Short mmCIF file of C-alpha atoms in Angstrom, two decimals:
data_model
loop_
_atom_site.label_atom_id
_atom_site.label_comp_id
_atom_site.label_asym_id
_atom_site.label_seq_id
_atom_site.Cartn_x
_atom_site.Cartn_y
_atom_site.Cartn_z
CA MET V 530 7.56 113.96 78.43
CA GLY V 531 5.35 113.45 81.46
CA LYS V 532 5.65 112.89 85.16
CA LYS V 533 7.53 109.60 84.99
CA LYS V 534 10.84 111.20 85.96
CA ASP V 535 12.65 108.48 84.03
CA ILE V 536 15.05 110.93 82.37
CA ALA V 537 17.42 113.15 84.33
CA ILE V 538 19.75 116.10 83.84
CA VAL V 539 22.73 115.17 85.98
CA GLY V 540 25.30 117.86 85.28
CA TYR V 541 25.93 121.18 83.59
CA GLY V 542 28.80 123.33 82.40
CA GLU V 543 29.10 126.91 81.27
CA THR V 544 31.85 129.26 80.16
CA PRO V 545 31.80 132.92 81.05
CA VAL V 546 30.06 135.04 78.40
CA VAL V 547 32.73 137.15 76.72
CA LEU V 548 32.61 139.85 74.05
CA ARG V 549 35.05 139.06 71.22
CA GLY V 550 37.07 136.64 73.34
CA GLY V 551 38.69 135.09 70.26
CA ARG V 552 38.36 131.48 71.43
CA SER V 553 36.72 129.12 68.93
CA SER V 554 33.42 127.29 69.35
CA TYR V 555 35.45 124.07 69.71
CA GLU V 556 37.60 125.38 72.53
CA LEU V 557 34.66 126.89 74.38
CA ALA V 558 32.81 123.55 74.16
CA ALA V 559 35.86 121.78 75.62
CA ASP V 560 35.50 123.89 78.76
CA VAL V 561 31.89 122.73 79.14
CA LEU V 562 32.75 119.04 78.82
CA ASP V 563 35.67 119.45 81.24
CA GLN V 564 33.37 121.02 83.83
CA ILE V 565 30.71 118.34 83.43
CA LEU V 566 33.23 115.52 83.83
CA ALA V 567 34.71 117.20 86.90
CA ALA V 568 31.31 117.77 88.51
CA THR V 569 29.95 114.28 87.86
CA GLY V 570 33.20 112.34 88.25
CA LEU V 571 32.36 110.42 85.07
CA GLU V 572 34.78 109.22 82.40
CA LYS V 573 34.06 110.55 78.92
CA SER V 574 33.49 106.96 77.75
CA GLU V 575 30.13 107.04 79.58
CA ILE V 576 28.89 109.61 77.06
CA ASP V 577 27.52 107.85 73.98
CA GLY V 578 25.34 110.55 72.47
CA ILE V 579 25.68 114.19 71.53
CA ALA V 580 23.10 116.81 70.59
CA VAL V 581 24.68 119.98 69.26
CA SER V 582 23.11 123.33 68.51
CA GLU V 583 23.80 125.00 65.20
CA THR V 584 25.88 128.14 65.54
CA MET V 585 26.47 131.40 63.76
CA SER V 586 30.25 130.91 63.70
CA GLU V 587 30.43 127.24 62.58
CA THR V 588 27.23 126.53 60.70
CA SER V 589 28.81 127.08 57.31
CA ASN V 590 30.68 123.87 58.20
CA PRO V 591 28.31 120.99 57.34
CA PHE V 592 30.30 118.63 59.58
CA TRP V 593 30.18 120.76 62.73
CA ALA V 594 28.56 118.19 65.03
CA VAL V 595 30.82 115.29 64.12
CA PHE V 596 33.92 117.48 64.10
CA LEU V 597 32.99 118.82 67.53
CA ALA V 598 32.53 115.30 68.92
CA GLU V 599 35.89 114.33 67.41
CA HIS V 600 37.50 117.43 68.94
CA LEU V 601 36.09 116.47 72.34
CA GLY V 602 37.15 112.82 71.97
CA LEU V 603 33.63 111.40 72.00
CA GLN V 604 32.65 108.20 70.20
CA THR V 605 28.87 108.26 69.95
CA GLN V 606 25.99 106.02 68.92
CA TRP V 607 23.64 108.93 68.45
CA THR V 608 24.65 112.30 66.99
CA GLN V 609 22.23 115.07 66.33
CA VAL V 610 22.21 118.74 65.27
CA ASN V 611 19.45 121.20 66.06
CA GLY V 612 19.06 124.18 63.78
CA LEU V 613 16.30 125.82 65.78
CA GLY V 614 18.27 128.92 66.73
CA GLY V 615 17.78 129.84 70.38
CA ALA V 616 15.30 126.99 70.75
CA SER V 617 17.95 124.37 69.96
CA THR V 618 19.22 123.46 73.41
CA ILE V 619 15.95 122.62 75.14
CA ALA V 620 14.87 120.91 71.90
CA GLY V 621 18.07 118.87 72.25
CA ILE V 622 17.00 117.74 75.72
CA ALA V 623 13.61 116.57 74.42
CA ARG V 624 15.23 114.70 71.52
CA ALA V 625 17.88 113.18 73.78
CA ALA V 626 15.15 111.94 76.13
CA ALA V 627 13.37 110.25 73.21
CA ALA V 628 16.59 108.66 71.97
CA ILE V 629 17.47 107.37 75.45
CA ARG V 630 13.98 105.91 75.91
CA ASP V 631 14.31 104.29 72.49
CA GLY V 632 17.56 102.62 73.51
CA GLN V 633 19.66 104.38 70.88
CA CYS V 634 22.05 105.72 73.48
CA ARG V 635 22.35 106.04 77.24
CA THR V 636 24.01 109.32 78.15
CA VAL V 637 23.86 112.43 75.98
CA LEU V 638 25.88 115.63 76.07
CA VAL V 639 23.47 118.41 75.01
CA ILE V 640 25.78 121.25 74.13
CA ALA V 641 25.81 124.66 72.47
CA SER V 642 28.88 126.72 71.72
CA ASP V 643 29.22 129.80 69.56
CA ALA V 644 31.96 132.36 69.04
CA GLN V 645 29.63 134.65 67.11
CA SER V 646 31.25 137.90 68.20
CA SER V 647 34.73 136.70 67.19
CA TYR V 648 34.07 135.00 63.85
CA PRO V 649 31.96 136.08 60.87
CA PRO V 650 28.45 134.64 61.02
CA ALA V 651 26.97 132.26 58.46
CA GLU V 652 24.73 133.76 55.78
CA GLN V 653 21.00 133.13 56.28
CA GLY V 654 20.10 133.87 52.67
CA GLY V 655 16.87 132.45 51.34
CA GLN V 656 14.20 135.01 50.48
CA ARG V 657 16.00 137.71 52.43
CA TRP V 658 18.32 138.56 49.52
CA GLU V 659 15.37 139.71 47.49
CA PHE V 660 12.67 140.73 49.92
CA GLN V 661 14.40 141.96 53.08
CA TYR V 662 17.99 143.13 52.53
CA PRO V 663 17.12 145.70 49.81
CA VAL V 664 14.45 147.18 52.12
CA GLY V 665 16.97 147.37 54.95
CA LEU V 666 14.88 145.98 57.80
CA ARG V 667 17.39 144.77 60.34
CA GLY V 668 16.67 141.34 61.68
CA PRO V 669 16.06 140.69 64.50
CA THR V 670 15.91 144.29 65.86
CA GLY V 671 13.76 145.64 63.03
CA VAL V 672 11.36 142.72 63.24
CA PHE V 673 10.95 143.21 66.98
CA GLY V 674 10.44 146.95 66.46
CA MET V 675 7.52 146.05 64.19
CA LEU V 676 6.24 143.59 66.78
CA MET V 677 6.37 146.20 69.57
CA HIS V 678 4.51 148.82 67.53
CA ARG V 679 1.79 146.35 66.66
CA TYR V 680 1.46 145.13 70.27
CA GLU V 681 1.28 148.71 71.49
CA HIS V 682 -1.44 149.44 68.92
CA GLN V 683 -3.54 146.44 69.97
CA HIS V 684 -3.09 146.36 73.72
CA GLY V 685 -1.15 149.37 74.91
CA LEU V 686 2.41 148.93 76.16
CA ASP V 687 3.74 150.38 79.40
CA TYR V 688 7.45 151.00 78.84
CA GLY V 689 7.84 151.19 82.61
CA ALA V 690 7.13 147.45 82.67
CA LEU V 691 9.92 146.76 80.20
CA ALA V 692 12.20 149.05 82.22
CA LYS V 693 11.43 146.99 85.30
CA LEU V 694 12.42 143.78 83.48
CA ALA V 695 15.64 145.43 82.31
CA VAL V 696 16.59 146.45 85.85
CA THR V 697 15.60 143.10 87.41
CA GLN V 698 17.73 141.14 84.96
CA ARG V 699 20.66 143.54 85.32
CA ASN V 700 20.55 143.18 89.10
CA HIS V 701 20.74 139.42 88.63
CA ALA V 702 23.67 139.70 86.21
CA LEU V 703 25.59 141.71 88.81
CA LEU V 704 25.47 138.58 91.00
CA ASN V 705 26.52 136.20 88.20
CA PRO V 706 30.28 135.59 87.86
CA ASN V 707 29.77 134.27 84.30
CA ALA V 708 27.95 137.38 83.06
CA SER V 709 29.78 139.51 80.52
CA ALA V 710 32.12 142.03 82.13
CA LYS V 711 30.85 144.63 79.65
CA LEU V 712 27.39 144.52 81.21
CA LYS V 713 28.37 144.53 84.85
CA THR V 714 27.25 148.01 85.69
CA PRO V 715 24.10 148.88 87.61
CA LEU V 716 21.15 150.04 85.53
CA THR V 717 18.19 152.26 86.40
CA GLU V 718 14.75 152.36 84.80
CA GLN V 719 15.62 155.81 83.53
CA ASP V 720 18.73 154.41 81.82
CA TYR V 721 16.46 152.04 79.92
CA LEU V 722 13.88 154.70 79.07
CA SER V 723 16.51 157.09 77.73
CA SER V 724 18.67 154.58 75.85
CA LYS V 725 19.04 155.07 72.10
CA PHE V 726 16.54 153.76 69.59
CA VAL V 727 17.75 150.96 67.33
CA SER V 728 14.50 150.44 65.44
CA THR V 729 11.58 152.36 66.93
CA PRO V 730 10.18 151.78 69.48
CA LEU V 731 12.90 149.24 70.29
CA ARG V 732 15.91 150.60 72.20
CA VAL V 733 19.49 149.44 72.77
CA LEU V 734 18.56 148.26 76.26
CA ASP V 735 15.68 146.17 74.90
CA SER V 736 18.26 144.04 73.14
CA VAL V 737 20.99 141.49 73.68
CA MET V 738 24.67 142.09 73.06
CA VAL V 739 26.11 139.29 70.93
CA CYS V 740 29.12 137.64 72.61
CA ASP V 741 30.93 134.29 72.67
CA GLY V 742 30.30 131.39 75.02
CA ALA V 743 29.27 127.79 75.52
CA ASN V 744 27.01 125.81 77.82
CA GLY V 745 25.63 122.32 78.10
CA VAL V 746 24.00 119.66 80.21
CA LEU V 747 24.36 115.91 80.59
CA VAL V 748 21.17 113.87 80.11
CA THR V 749 20.73 110.20 81.01
CA SER V 750 18.07 107.83 82.30
CA ALA V 751 17.21 108.01 85.99
CA GLU V 752 18.14 104.35 86.16
CA ASN V 753 21.59 104.97 84.70
CA ALA V 754 22.10 107.96 86.98
CA ALA V 755 21.51 105.66 89.94
CA ARG V 756 23.91 103.04 88.53
CA LEU V 757 26.58 105.72 88.16
CA GLY V 758 25.98 106.91 91.71
CA LEU V 759 25.17 110.47 90.59
CA LYS V 760 23.85 112.54 93.44
CA LYS V 761 22.31 115.50 91.65
CA ALA V 762 19.44 115.36 89.21
CA VAL V 763 16.56 117.40 87.87
CA TYR V 764 13.85 115.89 85.72
CA PRO V 765 12.23 117.17 82.52
CA VAL V 766 8.50 116.64 83.06
CA GLY V 767 6.90 118.71 80.33
CA TYR V 768 7.82 119.90 76.85
CA GLY V 769 6.07 121.69 74.01
CA GLU V 770 7.46 122.93 70.69
CA VAL V 771 5.97 124.67 67.66
CA SER V 772 7.75 125.78 64.49
CA ASN V 773 6.20 128.12 61.90
CA TYR V 774 3.04 128.84 63.84
CA LYS V 775 0.19 129.73 61.46
CA VAL V 776 2.58 129.53 58.51
CA ASP V 777 -0.26 129.55 55.99
CA ASP V 778 -2.26 132.35 57.59
CA LEU V 779 -0.51 135.29 55.96
CA THR V 780 -2.50 137.93 57.85
CA ALA V 781 -2.26 136.28 61.29
CA ASP V 782 -1.79 138.51 64.34
CA ILE V 783 2.00 138.92 64.57
CA THR V 784 1.86 139.44 68.33
CA GLU V 785 0.65 135.85 68.79
CA SER V 786 3.25 133.07 68.73
CA GLY V 787 3.59 129.31 69.03
CA PHE V 788 3.83 129.75 72.80
CA THR V 789 0.02 129.74 72.85
CA LEU V 790 0.29 126.02 72.00
CA ALA V 791 3.71 125.03 73.39
CA GLY V 792 3.11 126.56 76.85
CA PRO V 793 -0.20 124.83 77.63
CA LYS V 794 1.14 121.55 76.20
CA ALA V 795 4.20 121.55 78.46
CA LEU V 796 2.12 122.53 81.49
CA ALA V 797 -0.44 119.79 80.82
CA GLN V 798 2.30 117.15 80.57
CA ALA V 799 3.75 118.35 83.85
CA GLY V 800 0.31 118.37 85.48
CA MET V 801 0.79 122.02 86.38
CA SER V 802 -0.73 125.40 85.76
CA ALA V 803 1.31 128.56 85.25
CA ARG V 804 0.59 129.48 88.89
CA ASP V 805 2.60 126.45 90.01
CA VAL V 806 5.79 127.59 88.26
CA ARG V 807 8.41 128.44 90.89
CA MET V 808 11.00 130.05 88.57
CA PHE V 809 10.68 131.37 85.04
CA HIS V 810 13.73 131.35 82.78
CA PRO V 811 12.37 132.63 79.46
CA TYR V 812 14.36 133.12 76.29
CA ASP V 813 15.10 136.83 76.20
CA ASP V 814 16.48 138.16 72.96
CA PHE V 815 14.35 141.28 73.56
CA LEU V 816 12.38 142.40 76.62
CA ILE V 817 9.07 142.37 74.72
CA ALA V 818 9.55 138.62 74.15
CA ILE V 819 9.34 138.07 77.92
CA LEU V 820 6.08 140.02 78.13
CA LEU V 821 4.56 138.08 75.22
CA GLN V 822 5.57 134.76 76.75
CA LEU V 823 4.05 135.66 80.11
CA GLU V 824 0.74 136.25 78.34
CA GLN V 825 0.82 133.40 75.87
CA ILE V 826 2.01 130.69 78.26
CA GLY V 827 -0.76 131.77 80.60
CA PHE V 828 0.82 133.61 83.54
CA CYS V 829 -1.61 136.43 82.83
CA GLU V 830 -4.34 137.42 80.38
CA ARG V 831 -3.57 138.45 76.82
CA GLY V 832 -2.90 142.17 76.63
CA LYS V 833 -2.34 142.42 80.40
CA GLY V 834 1.40 141.74 80.39
CA SER V 835 2.47 145.24 81.41
CA ARG V 836 0.23 145.20 84.49
CA PHE V 837 1.36 141.69 85.46
CA ILE V 838 5.01 142.72 85.24
CA LEU V 839 4.46 145.82 87.36
CA ASP V 840 2.58 143.75 89.97
CA THR V 841 5.10 140.87 90.21
CA ASP V 842 8.44 140.67 92.01
CA PHE V 843 10.76 138.86 89.58
CA SER V 844 13.90 139.12 91.69
CA TYR V 845 15.60 135.95 92.92
CA ARG V 846 13.90 136.54 96.27
CA GLY V 847 10.55 137.36 94.67
CA ASP V 848 7.23 135.71 93.81
CA LEU V 849 8.37 134.50 90.40
CA PRO V 850 12.17 134.62 90.07
CA LEU V 851 12.99 135.41 86.43
CA ASN V 852 16.28 134.78 84.60
CA THR V 853 18.22 134.82 87.82
CA GLY V 854 21.57 134.80 85.98
CA GLY V 855 20.68 138.05 84.23
CA GLY V 856 19.29 136.42 81.10
CA GLN V 857 20.88 137.00 77.74
CA ILE V 858 20.05 140.69 77.86
CA SER V 859 22.19 141.33 80.91
CA ALA V 860 24.63 138.38 80.96
CA GLY V 861 25.33 138.66 77.21
CA GLN V 862 24.11 136.43 74.39
CA PRO V 863 26.68 133.74 73.58
CA GLY V 864 25.53 133.62 69.94
CA LEU V 865 23.24 130.71 69.21
CA ALA V 866 24.40 129.11 72.45
CA GLY V 867 22.10 131.70 74.02
CA GLY V 868 19.33 129.12 74.16
CA GLY V 869 21.28 127.17 76.78
CA LEU V 870 22.18 130.11 78.99
CA ASN V 871 18.92 130.37 80.92
CA LEU V 872 18.58 126.56 80.98
CA VAL V 873 21.93 126.14 82.73
CA GLU V 874 20.93 128.82 85.22
CA ALA V 875 17.72 126.92 86.00
CA VAL V 876 19.63 123.67 86.57
CA ARG V 877 22.23 125.49 88.67
CA GLN V 878 19.46 126.93 90.85
CA MET V 879 17.80 123.53 91.22
CA PHE V 880 21.13 121.97 92.20
CA GLY V 881 21.37 124.66 94.90
CA GLU V 882 24.59 126.05 93.41
CA ALA V 883 23.55 129.62 92.53
CA GLY V 884 25.56 131.28 95.30
CA GLU V 885 24.38 134.66 96.48
CA ARG V 886 21.46 134.70 94.02
CA GLN V 887 20.14 131.29 95.16
CA VAL V 888 16.35 130.97 94.99
CA GLU V 889 14.74 129.43 98.05
CA ASP V 890 12.92 126.13 97.40
CA PRO V 891 13.80 125.87 93.68
CA ARG V 892 11.45 122.93 93.26
CA ASN V 893 10.68 123.51 89.60
CA ALA V 894 11.52 125.76 86.69
CA MET V 895 10.11 126.67 83.31
CA VAL V 896 12.71 127.32 80.60
CA THR V 897 11.84 128.51 77.10
CA GLY V 898 13.44 128.93 73.71
CA ILE V 899 12.82 131.19 70.74
CA GLY V 900 14.45 130.58 67.41
CA VAL V 901 14.80 132.05 63.95
CA ILE V 902 13.27 135.18 62.42
CA PRO V 903 10.82 134.45 59.59
CA PHE V 904 9.31 136.83 57.02
CA GLY V 905 6.56 139.08 58.36
CA LYS V 906 5.71 137.04 61.45
CA ASN V 907 6.82 137.00 65.10
CA TRP V 908 9.45 134.25 65.39
CA SER V 909 9.75 130.79 63.88
CA VAL V 910 10.23 128.41 66.82
CA SER V 911 8.72 128.52 70.32
CA ASN V 912 9.46 125.84 72.90
CA VAL V 913 8.90 125.30 76.60
CA LEU V 914 10.59 122.87 78.99
CA ILE V 915 9.51 122.24 82.57
CA LEU V 916 11.98 120.80 85.07
CA GLU V 917 11.28 119.38 88.52
CA GLN V 918 13.51 118.37 91.36
CA MET S 1045 44.26 157.31 57.83
CA THR S 1046 42.05 155.25 55.56
CA GLU S 1047 38.34 155.87 55.50
CA LYS S 1048 36.21 152.79 56.13
CA LYS S 1049 34.46 151.91 52.90
CA LEU S 1050 30.73 151.35 53.31
CA PRO S 1051 29.11 148.38 51.57
CA PRO S 1052 26.72 149.20 48.69
CA ARG S 1053 22.96 148.81 49.21
CA PRO S 1054 22.14 145.13 48.63
CA LEU S 1055 20.47 144.42 45.30
CA PRO S 1056 18.05 141.52 44.85
CA ARG S 1057 19.45 138.18 43.73
CA PRO S 1058 16.67 136.74 41.55
CA ASP S 1059 16.06 133.06 40.84
CA ILE S 1060 18.29 131.80 43.65
CA TYR S 1061 15.95 130.38 46.27
CA ALA S 1062 12.90 130.34 43.97
CA LYS S 1063 12.03 131.36 40.40
CA THR S 1064 11.31 135.04 40.85
CA ARG S 1065 12.32 136.43 37.43
CA PRO S 1066 8.68 137.13 36.38
CA PHE S 1067 8.31 139.34 39.45
CA TRP S 1068 11.38 141.45 38.58
CA ASP S 1069 10.43 141.69 34.91
CA ALA S 1070 6.99 143.00 35.88
CA ALA S 1071 8.55 145.34 38.45
CA ASN S 1072 10.48 146.98 35.64
CA GLU S 1073 7.12 147.73 34.02
CA GLY S 1074 5.76 149.15 37.29
CA ARG S 1075 3.54 146.17 38.03
CA LEU S 1076 3.57 144.41 41.42
CA LEU S 1077 3.03 140.66 41.05
CA LEU S 1078 1.93 138.31 43.81
CA GLN S 1079 1.56 134.57 43.64
CA ARG S 1080 -1.91 133.02 43.72
CA CYS S 1081 -2.73 129.42 44.58
CA LYS S 1082 -4.91 128.12 41.74
CA ASP S 1083 -6.63 125.59 44.03
CA THR S 1084 -7.67 127.93 46.82
CA GLY S 1085 -7.69 131.23 44.93
CA LYS S 1086 -5.68 132.79 47.78
CA CYS S 1087 -2.63 134.98 47.24
CA GLN S 1088 0.71 134.55 48.96
CA TRP S 1089 3.76 136.66 49.69
CA PHE S 1090 6.81 136.19 49.68
CA PRO S 1091 7.18 134.13 46.49
CA ARG S 1092 7.55 130.41 47.02
CA SER S 1093 8.08 127.34 44.89
CA GLY S 1094 4.55 126.09 45.49
CA SER S 1095 1.38 126.96 47.38
CA VAL S 1096 1.81 127.65 51.09
CA TYR S 1097 -1.87 126.67 51.42
CA THR S 1098 -1.84 123.26 49.76
CA GLY S 1099 1.81 122.28 49.31
CA LYS S 1100 1.10 121.79 45.61
CA ARG S 1101 2.99 123.46 42.80
CA ASN S 1102 -0.18 124.83 41.30
CA ILE S 1103 0.41 128.58 41.47
CA GLU S 1104 0.35 131.55 39.13
CA TRP S 1105 1.45 135.19 39.13
CA VAL S 1106 -1.25 137.87 39.41
CA GLU S 1107 -1.02 141.63 39.54
CA SER S 1108 -1.74 143.44 42.81
CA SER S 1109 -3.88 146.56 42.96
CA GLY S 1110 -1.05 148.16 44.94
CA ARG S 1111 -3.54 149.39 47.54
CA GLY S 1112 -3.17 148.52 51.19
CA THR S 1113 -2.82 149.69 54.77
CA VAL S 1114 0.07 149.86 57.23
CA TYR S 1115 -0.06 146.80 59.53
CA SER S 1116 3.02 147.80 61.52
CA TRP S 1117 6.12 149.89 61.00
CA THR S 1118 9.49 150.85 62.43
CA LEU S 1119 11.96 153.65 61.91
CA SER S 1120 15.26 151.88 61.25
CA VAL S 1121 17.78 154.03 63.10
CA ALA S 1122 20.56 151.43 63.06
CA PRO S 1123 20.77 150.45 59.37
CA TRP S 1124 21.23 147.07 57.76
CA PRO S 1125 24.65 146.97 56.04
CA GLY S 1126 24.48 148.91 52.78
CA HIS S 1127 21.80 151.32 53.99
CA GLU S 1128 24.05 153.56 56.12
CA SER S 1129 23.79 156.62 53.90
CA ARG S 1130 19.99 156.74 54.02
CA ALA S 1131 19.39 155.98 57.72
CA PRO S 1132 17.06 156.55 59.42
CA TYR S 1133 14.43 155.14 57.08
CA LEU S 1134 10.92 153.77 57.44
CA CYS S 1135 10.11 150.08 57.05
CA ALA S 1136 6.56 148.73 57.17
CA TYR S 1137 4.49 145.63 56.79
CA VAL S 1138 1.84 146.69 54.31
CA GLU S 1139 -1.33 144.62 54.21
CA LEU S 1140 -2.47 144.51 50.60
CA GLU S 1141 -6.08 144.22 49.46
CA GLU S 1142 -5.23 140.76 48.15
CA GLY S 1143 -4.79 139.45 51.73
CA VAL S 1144 -1.03 139.32 52.10
CA ARG S 1145 1.54 141.42 53.92
CA ILE S 1146 4.61 142.76 52.21
CA LEU S 1147 7.71 144.30 53.77
CA ALA S 1148 8.60 147.61 52.12
CA ASN S 1149 9.96 151.08 52.69
CA LEU S 1150 7.55 153.96 53.23
CA PHE S 1151 8.27 157.26 51.47
CA ASN S 1152 6.76 160.75 51.37
CA VAL S 1153 5.75 160.63 55.03
CA GLU S 1154 7.51 161.68 58.23
CA PRO S 1155 7.82 159.10 61.06
CA GLU S 1156 5.47 161.28 63.16
CA GLY S 1157 2.85 160.94 60.45
CA VAL S 1158 2.82 157.15 60.20
CA ARG S 1159 -0.21 155.42 61.72
CA ILE S 1160 -1.10 151.76 61.87
CA GLY S 1161 -4.09 151.30 59.57
CA MET S 1162 -3.28 154.27 57.33
CA PRO S 1163 -4.03 153.70 53.63
CA VAL S 1164 -0.99 153.50 51.36
CA LYS S 1165 -0.41 152.99 47.66
CA LEU S 1166 2.31 151.40 45.60
CA MET S 1167 5.24 153.40 44.24
CA TRP S 1168 8.60 152.31 42.87
CA GLU S 1169 12.18 152.97 43.82
CA ARG S 1170 14.73 152.53 41.05
CA LEU S 1171 17.69 150.73 42.66
CA SER S 1172 19.71 150.10 39.48
CA ASP S 1173 19.28 149.70 35.73
CA GLU S 1174 18.11 146.17 36.40
CA PHE S 1175 15.97 146.59 39.51
CA ASN S 1176 12.82 148.55 40.22
CA TYR S 1177 11.80 147.94 43.84
CA PRO S 1178 8.29 148.21 45.30
CA ALA S 1179 7.68 150.78 48.03
CA PHE S 1180 4.64 152.59 49.44
CA GLU S 1181 3.45 156.12 50.17
CA PRO S 1182 0.32 157.59 51.75
CA ALA S 1183 -2.74 157.09 49.52
#
């Protein structure tokens, strides 16, 4: 990436997040394409590339990406699947940008769609059949319970800070028409602090609820956007990605993730420091993941996340608006399409289309992804995307 | 009214993703094997097809002392399918003397008594005629 602003996101689409809605990943994706075509006024023939996220509900199908493009009526010159879990969508934007710059295609639909709560998920197998399932550690909740205990041991953890994040995101979800109806009830800090344990010290309200949904964006060159007369655009100006951080250090600190590399890399490309970030739209499978990202990307010192959270106003009117659509925790996690949820919210804000939760001067945004639960570590994939108007 | 049938506790499936039969054979004799990279002399867990340190397939099985400390832990209140009848149960990452961490259940300790850094020692849980499974208890 970099400050050239030669690649643009020119449209977005998103279905409501629904618990057990029963619609397939294909049908949900069709809603997203329909919305993008309506918003941009483009014919589908302009789209000549597709980057698709792997899903829980369709990944057992090895032809998912091509079948989806066929279902949507897209003939493409560049077709790509990202199996990076919740990191897949912003990874898709980075790969689409590279493919467009390389001349392989001109306009790419970066899309994620997953009916995980309606259809049985794909088996993740591997070493888990021998070394995890018989022990009974639940992934991801068990793994994040371990992570929280270790963080608390090393740095101290103020659960009031996590409660504040829970309430902030819930307040945002209440203003988001696409948030899951099941989660549209006000929440207090006490509700969080007294919610049931899933895997100590992790509680129900630390966690996402798995739903169905789809989201996507349209990526093209700035030059092509001008040719097509597109009026709205935001520009990816920084990107960092790390998979299997410290894979061969088997006693590495599990509270430290690839964000320590991906965050500074994305910021350097964008010519920014964390202080310059106007809005933060972090991947939020669990509240503790937000705290760790704030520290490791460099918004605050390591171990000082609780204090930073208590001292910062993360509301859409605040100092550092955070997951203004409610995030996955309060809007619902549309399966592995969850990685696109906070991205679409960032683009919506930057297009000035966020309605009553609109952030003032949404000049830039940082969006992150987290993907895949490995053995005995934090998470497998960390990535960071910075967008500018 | 039909009662919902609970799934059985998952048993290991050896030799599927990697050749792990030597580990399970030794487990039946009460010995915990780890893999060691013959080039670097470092141990690794979980078992892989080659060395995580060098990428080479120059590895061997060695026996662990079974001594370690709790690196982190969680009380699993919501069970993984097949573990319903024994929930809640303790899971831990145990850091072994050999420089690896292993995921295992903790027994013979109450959740209130678990501390990060506490010394633990190997014990075995008999899952079936075929499978003896490593677990840990306070040392």
